[in-house]
């Protein structure tokens, strides 16, 4: 399955929130929709969910306009939207029924997901008696219980301790392996980089860069050397504005790409580094470059 966002534009009053946004997400791959606060991520997600219509552009599924009555979408919002005073299983079944499941099937699916997320013991508890992390796991069940084809996860790891984050990681991998589209929206670049094959970075309502994360990294200018060296202070002094310290004994030095080999040999002879390599950017490095003003 292919989900295509094509030239989406949206205004609220005089403010142009989205301006010709386009990207494509495919089954069996995780997609990262990234951007600073106010960049247009939430508006894009709401258009995808059919909360309100776009002013221009299309949302296509396998080349046809999206049909929200047929396409099953699971959504984990950043802000929780469940009933704090209602029992956990009771409301999870209710939400699954709202998404088209028969009550018996909904109850069976909810039981499965409560067990999978190690939450069965809380089935008859009121939601507000649970910890923040456990409430996040319950919210996740509402996104998964109806077996959606597209899963939208907005800050999914918020509030989770390392053990629960590891559990969520395994669940996400399982859903990707089922040939579903998983769309991440998050500021936690480490998690996005761990999962996402493709990304789109929004800046001021426009796509700043999009495509395969591996290809974006490969296309990044190879004009910096990463040097780990006990003589880091001397390198910083010798190269002044072209040197950036990123750790006590680790330096980035900007060089001419055509002189990479020569410069690596020079650094090796002059400074006896423990390690020297061409700098490869993380997703966070790329995000800062493209999403910043």
mmCIF file of C-alpha atoms in Angstrom:
data_model
loop_
_atom_site.group_PDB
_atom_site.id
_atom_site.type_symbol
_atom_site.label_atom_id
_atom_site.label_comp_id
_atom_site.label_asym_id
_atom_site.label_seq_id
_atom_site.Cartn_x
_atom_site.Cartn_y
_atom_site.Cartn_z
ATOM 1 C CA UNK A 1 0.000 0.000 0.000
ATOM 2 C CA UNK A 2 1.182 3.520 -0.775
ATOM 3 C CA UNK A 3 0.006 6.644 1.024
ATOM 4 C CA UNK A 4 0.722 9.785 -0.966
ATOM 5 C CA UNK A 5 0.440 13.291 0.431
ATOM 6 C CA UNK A 6 0.363 15.508 -2.641
ATOM 7 C CA UNK A 7 0.727 19.307 -2.641
ATOM 8 C CA UNK A 8 -1.290 19.846 0.556
ATOM 9 C CA UNK A 9 -1.980 23.457 1.492
ATOM 10 C CA UNK A 10 -3.951 24.775 4.435
ATOM 11 C CA UNK A 11 -4.670 28.248 5.802
ATOM 12 C CA UNK A 12 -6.194 29.243 9.105
ATOM 13 C CA UNK A 13 -7.314 32.806 8.595
ATOM 14 C CA UNK A 14 -4.403 34.687 7.060
ATOM 15 C CA UNK A 15 -1.805 32.185 8.284
ATOM 16 C CA UNK A 16 -0.474 29.723 5.707
ATOM 17 C CA UNK A 17 0.108 26.633 7.864
ATOM 18 C CA UNK A 18 0.893 24.200 5.022
ATOM 19 C CA UNK A 19 2.234 25.246 1.654
ATOM 20 C CA UNK A 20 2.472 22.499 -0.982
ATOM 21 C CA UNK A 21 3.479 19.619 1.301
ATOM 22 C CA UNK A 22 4.211 16.338 -0.513
ATOM 23 C CA UNK A 23 5.658 12.999 0.593
ATOM 24 C CA UNK A 24 4.996 9.275 0.160
ATOM 25 C CA UNK A 25 4.831 6.529 2.799
ATOM 26 C CA UNK A 26 4.730 2.841 1.893
ATOM 27 C CA UNK A 27 3.730 -0.410 3.587
ATOM 28 C CA UNK A 28 6.357 -2.210 5.605
ATOM 29 C CA UNK A 29 8.375 0.953 6.175
ATOM 30 C CA UNK A 30 8.313 3.504 8.964
ATOM 31 C CA UNK A 31 8.069 7.157 7.990
ATOM 32 C CA UNK A 32 9.207 10.065 10.160
ATOM 33 C CA UNK A 33 7.299 13.343 9.889
ATOM 34 C CA UNK A 34 9.535 15.853 11.621
ATOM 35 C CA UNK A 35 9.681 19.554 12.304
ATOM 36 C CA UNK A 36 9.851 22.151 15.032
ATOM 37 C CA UNK A 37 6.753 23.196 16.953
ATOM 38 C CA UNK A 38 4.473 25.096 14.573
ATOM 39 C CA UNK A 39 6.059 23.633 11.428
ATOM 40 C CA UNK A 40 2.802 21.978 10.314
ATOM 41 C CA UNK A 41 3.114 18.372 11.530
ATOM 42 C CA UNK A 42 -0.110 18.298 13.521
ATOM 43 C CA UNK A 43 -2.083 19.974 10.735
ATOM 44 C CA UNK A 44 -0.782 17.380 8.249
ATOM 45 C CA UNK A 45 -1.839 14.565 10.576
ATOM 46 C CA UNK A 46 -5.299 16.069 11.065
ATOM 47 C CA UNK A 47 -5.790 16.330 7.312
ATOM 48 C CA UNK A 48 -4.762 12.696 6.980
ATOM 49 C CA UNK A 49 -7.270 11.740 9.682
ATOM 50 C CA UNK A 50 -10.037 13.759 8.000
ATOM 51 C CA UNK A 51 -10.513 16.094 10.959
ATOM 52 C CA UNK A 52 -10.883 18.962 8.501
ATOM 53 C CA UNK A 53 -10.310 19.347 4.743
ATOM 54 C CA UNK A 54 -7.262 20.726 2.974
ATOM 55 C CA UNK A 55 -7.567 23.905 0.924
ATOM 56 C CA UNK A 56 -5.547 22.406 -1.919
ATOM 57 C CA UNK A 57 -3.867 19.120 -2.754
ATOM 58 C CA UNK A 58 -4.762 15.460 -2.399
ATOM 59 C CA UNK A 59 -4.313 12.509 -0.053
ATOM 60 C CA UNK A 60 -4.117 9.329 -2.127
ATOM 61 C CA UNK A 61 -4.061 5.649 -1.204
ATOM 62 C CA UNK A 62 -2.677 3.495 -3.999
ATOM 63 C CA UNK A 63 -3.359 6.347 -6.391
ATOM 64 C CA UNK A 64 -6.998 6.902 -5.355
ATOM 65 C CA UNK A 65 -8.457 9.586 -3.055
ATOM 66 C CA UNK A 66 -8.440 8.468 0.558
ATOM 67 C CA UNK A 67 -11.704 6.898 1.761
ATOM 68 C CA UNK A 68 -11.884 7.255 5.536
ATOM 69 C CA UNK A 69 -14.777 4.806 5.668
ATOM 70 C CA UNK A 70 -12.563 2.052 4.249
ATOM 71 C CA UNK A 71 -9.022 2.873 5.317
ATOM 72 C CA UNK A 72 -8.391 1.931 8.942
ATOM 73 C CA UNK A 73 -6.093 4.417 10.671
ATOM 74 C CA UNK A 74 -4.794 4.056 14.212
ATOM 75 C CA UNK A 75 -3.794 7.277 15.951
ATOM 76 C CA UNK A 76 -1.797 7.761 19.124
ATOM 77 C CA UNK A 77 -2.037 11.483 19.939
ATOM 78 C CA UNK A 78 0.579 13.349 21.924
ATOM 79 C CA UNK A 79 -2.153 14.578 24.264
ATOM 80 C CA UNK A 80 -4.117 11.784 25.891
ATOM 81 C CA UNK A 81 -7.805 11.639 25.009
ATOM 82 C CA UNK A 82 -9.260 8.870 27.169
ATOM 83 C CA UNK A 83 -11.720 9.067 30.050
ATOM 84 C CA UNK A 84 -9.820 9.293 33.372
ATOM 85 C CA UNK A 85 -12.715 8.049 35.548
ATOM 86 C CA UNK A 86 -13.752 5.117 33.341
ATOM 87 C CA UNK A 87 -12.427 1.579 33.639
ATOM 88 C CA UNK A 88 -9.643 0.730 31.218
ATOM 89 C CA UNK A 89 -11.098 -2.245 29.348
ATOM 90 C CA UNK A 90 -14.588 -0.801 29.260
ATOM 91 C CA UNK A 91 -13.511 2.284 27.350
ATOM 92 C CA UNK A 92 -11.006 0.439 25.146
ATOM 93 C CA UNK A 93 -13.772 -1.845 23.905
ATOM 94 C CA UNK A 94 -16.000 1.178 23.361
ATOM 95 C CA UNK A 95 -13.387 2.915 21.203
ATOM 96 C CA UNK A 96 -12.779 -0.250 19.180
ATOM 97 C CA UNK A 97 -16.535 -0.492 18.530
ATOM 98 C CA UNK A 98 -16.542 3.109 17.336
ATOM 99 C CA UNK A 99 -13.952 2.037 14.769
ATOM 100 C CA UNK A 100 -16.234 -0.642 13.353
ATOM 101 C CA UNK A 101 -15.545 -3.742 15.449
ATOM 102 C CA UNK A 102 -18.245 -5.972 16.882
ATOM 103 C CA UNK A 103 -18.239 -5.966 20.667
ATOM 104 C CA UNK A 104 -17.084 -9.586 20.991
ATOM 105 C CA UNK A 105 -14.214 -9.039 18.550
ATOM 106 C CA UNK A 106 -13.332 -5.752 20.211
ATOM 107 C CA UNK A 107 -13.128 -7.372 23.652
ATOM 108 C CA UNK A 108 -10.941 -10.172 22.293
ATOM 109 C CA UNK A 109 -8.569 -7.713 20.609
ATOM 110 C CA UNK A 110 -8.384 -5.485 23.685
ATOM 111 C CA UNK A 111 -7.529 -8.514 25.849
ATOM 112 C CA UNK A 112 -4.767 -9.439 23.418
ATOM 113 C CA UNK A 113 -3.232 -5.963 23.467
ATOM 114 C CA UNK A 114 -3.517 -5.554 27.231
ATOM 115 C CA UNK A 115 -1.626 -8.804 27.586
ATOM 116 C CA UNK A 116 0.931 -7.866 24.902
ATOM 117 C CA UNK A 117 1.635 -4.564 26.651
ATOM 118 C CA UNK A 118 1.702 -6.219 30.092
ATOM 119 C CA UNK A 119 -1.376 -4.308 31.239
ATOM 120 C CA UNK A 120 -3.943 -7.078 31.842
ATOM 121 C CA UNK A 121 -3.942 -6.500 35.601
ATOM 122 C CA UNK A 122 -5.239 -2.968 35.024
ATOM 123 C CA UNK A 123 -8.234 -3.940 32.870
ATOM 124 C CA UNK A 124 -10.777 -3.099 35.577
ATOM 125 C CA UNK A 125 -8.915 -0.124 37.033
ATOM 126 C CA UNK A 126 -9.934 3.470 36.407
ATOM 127 C CA UNK A 127 -7.531 5.158 34.040
ATOM 128 C CA UNK A 128 -6.518 7.962 36.409
ATOM 129 C CA UNK A 129 -5.172 5.437 38.928
ATOM 130 C CA UNK A 130 -2.431 4.439 36.461
ATOM 131 C CA UNK A 131 1.004 5.989 36.106
ATOM 132 C CA UNK A 132 1.736 8.338 33.208
ATOM 133 C CA UNK A 133 3.664 5.646 31.361
ATOM 134 C CA UNK A 134 0.923 3.053 31.789
ATOM 135 C CA UNK A 135 -1.690 5.542 30.602
ATOM 136 C CA UNK A 136 0.428 5.982 27.474
ATOM 137 C CA UNK A 137 0.354 2.212 26.905
ATOM 138 C CA UNK A 138 -3.434 2.171 27.316
ATOM 139 C CA UNK A 139 -3.703 5.012 24.804
ATOM 140 C CA UNK A 140 -1.612 2.896 22.419
ATOM 141 C CA UNK A 141 -4.190 0.101 22.621
ATOM 142 C CA UNK A 142 -6.807 2.455 21.184
ATOM 143 C CA UNK A 143 -4.537 2.950 18.166
ATOM 144 C CA UNK A 144 -3.937 -0.761 17.580
ATOM 145 C CA UNK A 145 -6.986 -2.733 18.721
ATOM 146 C CA UNK A 146 -8.940 -2.345 15.456
ATOM 147 C CA UNK A 147 -5.986 -3.657 13.387
ATOM 148 C CA UNK A 148 -5.345 -0.483 11.346
ATOM 149 C CA UNK A 149 -3.529 -0.385 8.016
ATOM 150 C CA UNK A 150 -1.946 2.986 8.835
ATOM 151 C CA UNK A 151 -0.613 3.763 12.321
ATOM 152 C CA UNK A 152 0.160 7.359 13.279
ATOM 153 C CA UNK A 153 2.276 7.734 16.419
ATOM 154 C CA UNK A 154 2.699 11.249 17.803
ATOM 155 C CA UNK A 155 5.452 11.320 20.459
ATOM 156 C CA UNK A 156 4.863 7.618 21.247
ATOM 157 C CA UNK A 157 7.706 7.276 23.770
ATOM 158 C CA UNK A 158 6.622 10.219 25.917
ATOM 159 C CA UNK A 159 6.483 9.244 29.582
ATOM 160 C CA UNK A 160 7.836 5.718 29.082
ATOM 161 C CA UNK A 161 10.664 4.347 31.202
ATOM 162 C CA UNK A 162 13.441 2.393 29.419
ATOM 163 C CA UNK A 163 11.759 -0.990 29.992
ATOM 164 C CA UNK A 164 8.423 0.142 28.571
ATOM 165 C CA UNK A 165 10.171 1.973 25.736
ATOM 166 C CA UNK A 166 11.831 -1.326 24.806
ATOM 167 C CA UNK A 167 8.429 -3.041 24.858
ATOM 168 C CA UNK A 168 6.933 -0.372 22.609
ATOM 169 C CA UNK A 169 9.874 -0.708 20.217
ATOM 170 C CA UNK A 170 9.166 -4.422 19.811
ATOM 171 C CA UNK A 171 5.463 -3.748 19.181
ATOM 172 C CA UNK A 172 6.256 -1.134 16.530
ATOM 173 C CA UNK A 173 8.647 -3.518 14.789
ATOM 174 C CA UNK A 174 5.946 -6.200 14.768
ATOM 175 C CA UNK A 175 3.457 -3.822 13.159
ATOM 176 C CA UNK A 176 5.967 -2.784 10.498
ATOM 177 C CA UNK A 177 6.662 -6.473 9.806
ATOM 178 C CA UNK A 178 2.913 -6.934 9.182
ATOM 179 C CA UNK A 179 3.348 -4.654 6.129
ATOM 180 C CA UNK A 180 1.620 -1.683 7.712
ATOM 181 C CA UNK A 181 2.472 1.973 7.279
ATOM 182 C CA UNK A 182 3.814 3.429 10.513
ATOM 183 C CA UNK A 183 4.126 7.205 10.621
ATOM 184 C CA UNK A 184 6.136 8.769 13.450
ATOM 185 C CA UNK A 185 5.937 12.364 14.578
ATOM 186 C CA UNK A 186 8.465 13.048 17.307
ATOM 187 C CA UNK A 187 11.183 15.333 18.596
ATOM 188 C CA UNK A 188 13.110 12.346 19.952
ATOM 189 C CA UNK A 189 15.464 11.922 17.027
ATOM 190 C CA UNK A 190 17.134 8.809 18.405
ATOM 191 C CA UNK A 191 13.896 6.818 18.283
ATOM 192 C CA UNK A 192 12.971 8.133 14.849
ATOM 193 C CA UNK A 193 16.400 7.295 13.465
ATOM 194 C CA UNK A 194 16.160 3.808 14.945
ATOM 195 C CA UNK A 195 12.899 3.012 13.162
ATOM 196 C CA UNK A 196 12.374 5.218 10.148
ATOM 197 C CA UNK A 197 13.414 4.261 6.630
ATOM 198 C CA UNK A 198 12.078 7.534 5.209
ATOM 199 C CA UNK A 199 11.629 11.031 6.611
ATOM 200 C CA UNK A 200 10.184 14.404 5.723
ATOM 201 C CA UNK A 201 11.321 17.492 7.602
ATOM 202 C CA UNK A 202 8.873 20.376 7.676
ATOM 203 C CA UNK A 203 9.945 23.975 8.094
ATOM 204 C CA UNK A 204 7.432 26.814 8.141
ATOM 205 C CA UNK A 205 4.763 24.713 6.436
ATOM 206 C CA UNK A 206 6.992 23.475 3.617
ATOM 207 C CA UNK A 207 9.032 20.339 3.056
ATOM 208 C CA UNK A 208 12.680 21.216 3.674
ATOM 209 C CA UNK A 209 13.948 17.746 2.778
ATOM 210 C CA UNK A 210 12.340 14.325 2.279
ATOM 211 C CA UNK A 211 13.139 10.829 1.090
ATOM 212 C CA UNK A 212 15.147 7.817 2.207
ATOM 213 C CA UNK A 213 17.042 8.611 5.391
ATOM 214 C CA UNK A 214 20.017 6.591 4.146
ATOM 215 C CA UNK A 215 20.098 8.540 0.880
ATOM 216 C CA UNK A 216 19.750 11.876 2.686
ATOM 217 C CA UNK A 217 22.721 10.948 4.867
ATOM 218 C CA UNK A 218 24.754 9.767 1.876
ATOM 219 C CA UNK A 219 24.046 13.048 0.122
ATOM 220 C CA UNK A 220 25.224 15.104 3.087
ATOM 221 C CA UNK A 221 28.382 17.081 2.231
ATOM 222 C CA UNK A 222 31.500 15.052 3.084
ATOM 223 C CA UNK A 223 33.435 18.074 4.270
ATOM 224 C CA UNK A 224 34.133 17.294 7.917
ATOM 225 C CA UNK A 225 36.537 14.977 9.686
ATOM 226 C CA UNK A 226 35.704 13.522 13.090
ATOM 227 C CA UNK A 227 38.890 13.164 15.110
ATOM 228 C CA UNK A 228 39.330 11.508 18.494
ATOM 229 C CA UNK A 229 42.634 12.621 19.893
ATOM 230 C CA UNK A 230 44.473 13.384 23.125
ATOM 231 C CA UNK A 231 45.800 16.498 21.362
ATOM 232 C CA UNK A 232 42.322 17.922 20.871
ATOM 233 C CA UNK A 233 43.277 21.282 22.390
ATOM 234 C CA UNK A 234 46.085 21.705 19.859
ATOM 235 C CA UNK A 235 43.792 20.886 16.939
ATOM 236 C CA UNK A 236 41.268 23.479 18.137
ATOM 237 C CA UNK A 237 44.032 26.067 18.483
ATOM 238 C CA UNK A 238 45.554 25.253 15.076
ATOM 239 C CA UNK A 239 42.292 25.222 13.116
ATOM 240 C CA UNK A 240 40.390 27.956 14.961
ATOM 241 C CA UNK A 241 37.014 28.633 13.298
ATOM 242 C CA UNK A 242 37.126 25.392 11.287
ATOM 243 C CA UNK A 243 37.262 23.196 14.393
ATOM 244 C CA UNK A 244 34.331 22.330 16.645
ATOM 245 C CA UNK A 245 34.719 20.383 19.880
ATOM 246 C CA UNK A 246 31.897 17.839 20.329
ATOM 247 C CA UNK A 247 33.430 15.968 23.307
ATOM 248 C CA UNK A 248 36.508 16.505 25.503
ATOM 249 C CA UNK A 249 38.747 14.548 23.125
ATOM 250 C CA UNK A 250 36.600 14.634 19.975
ATOM 251 C CA UNK A 251 36.780 17.356 17.326
ATOM 252 C CA UNK A 252 34.993 18.080 14.049
ATOM 253 C CA UNK A 253 37.194 19.834 11.513
ATOM 254 C CA UNK A 254 35.784 21.295 8.315
ATOM 255 C CA UNK A 255 37.958 20.609 5.268
ATOM 256 C CA UNK A 256 37.787 20.886 1.510
ATOM 257 C CA UNK A 257 36.057 17.703 0.216
ATOM 258 C CA UNK A 258 38.659 17.373 -2.547
ATOM 259 C CA UNK A 259 41.420 17.229 0.078
ATOM 260 C CA UNK A 260 39.883 14.655 2.440
ATOM 261 C CA UNK A 261 42.591 12.010 1.871
ATOM 262 C CA UNK A 262 45.451 14.482 2.159
ATOM 263 C CA UNK A 263 44.021 16.031 5.328
ATOM 264 C CA UNK A 264 43.446 12.655 6.967
ATOM 265 C CA UNK A 265 47.090 11.744 6.328
ATOM 266 C CA UNK A 266 48.266 15.102 7.690
ATOM 267 C CA UNK A 267 46.215 14.784 10.889
ATOM 268 C CA UNK A 268 47.481 11.229 11.387
ATOM 269 C CA UNK A 269 51.123 12.299 11.131
ATOM 270 C CA UNK A 270 50.871 15.574 13.056
ATOM 271 C CA UNK A 271 48.484 14.725 15.895
ATOM 272 C CA UNK A 272 48.590 10.906 16.287
ATOM 273 C CA UNK A 273 44.788 10.559 16.703
ATOM 274 C CA UNK A 274 43.151 7.543 18.305
ATOM 275 C CA UNK A 275 40.571 7.606 15.501
ATOM 276 C CA UNK A 276 39.940 9.692 12.405
ATOM 277 C CA UNK A 277 37.020 9.311 10.005
ATOM 278 C CA UNK A 278 34.738 11.207 7.671
ATOM 279 C CA UNK A 279 31.876 12.666 9.698
ATOM 280 C CA UNK A 280 28.494 11.026 9.112
ATOM 281 C CA UNK A 281 25.581 13.122 10.383
ATOM 282 C CA UNK A 282 22.921 11.809 12.726
ATOM 283 C CA UNK A 283 19.275 12.550 12.079
ATOM 284 C CA UNK A 284 19.533 15.214 14.774
ATOM 285 C CA UNK A 285 22.329 16.939 12.813
ATOM 286 C CA UNK A 286 20.185 16.882 9.669
ATOM 287 C CA UNK A 287 17.115 18.090 11.577
ATOM 288 C CA UNK A 288 18.979 21.051 13.048
ATOM 289 C CA UNK A 289 20.253 22.049 9.599
ATOM 290 C CA UNK A 290 16.936 21.805 7.757
ATOM 291 C CA UNK A 291 14.378 22.653 10.452
ATOM 292 C CA UNK A 292 16.205 25.637 11.919
ATOM 293 C CA UNK A 293 15.399 29.172 10.834
#
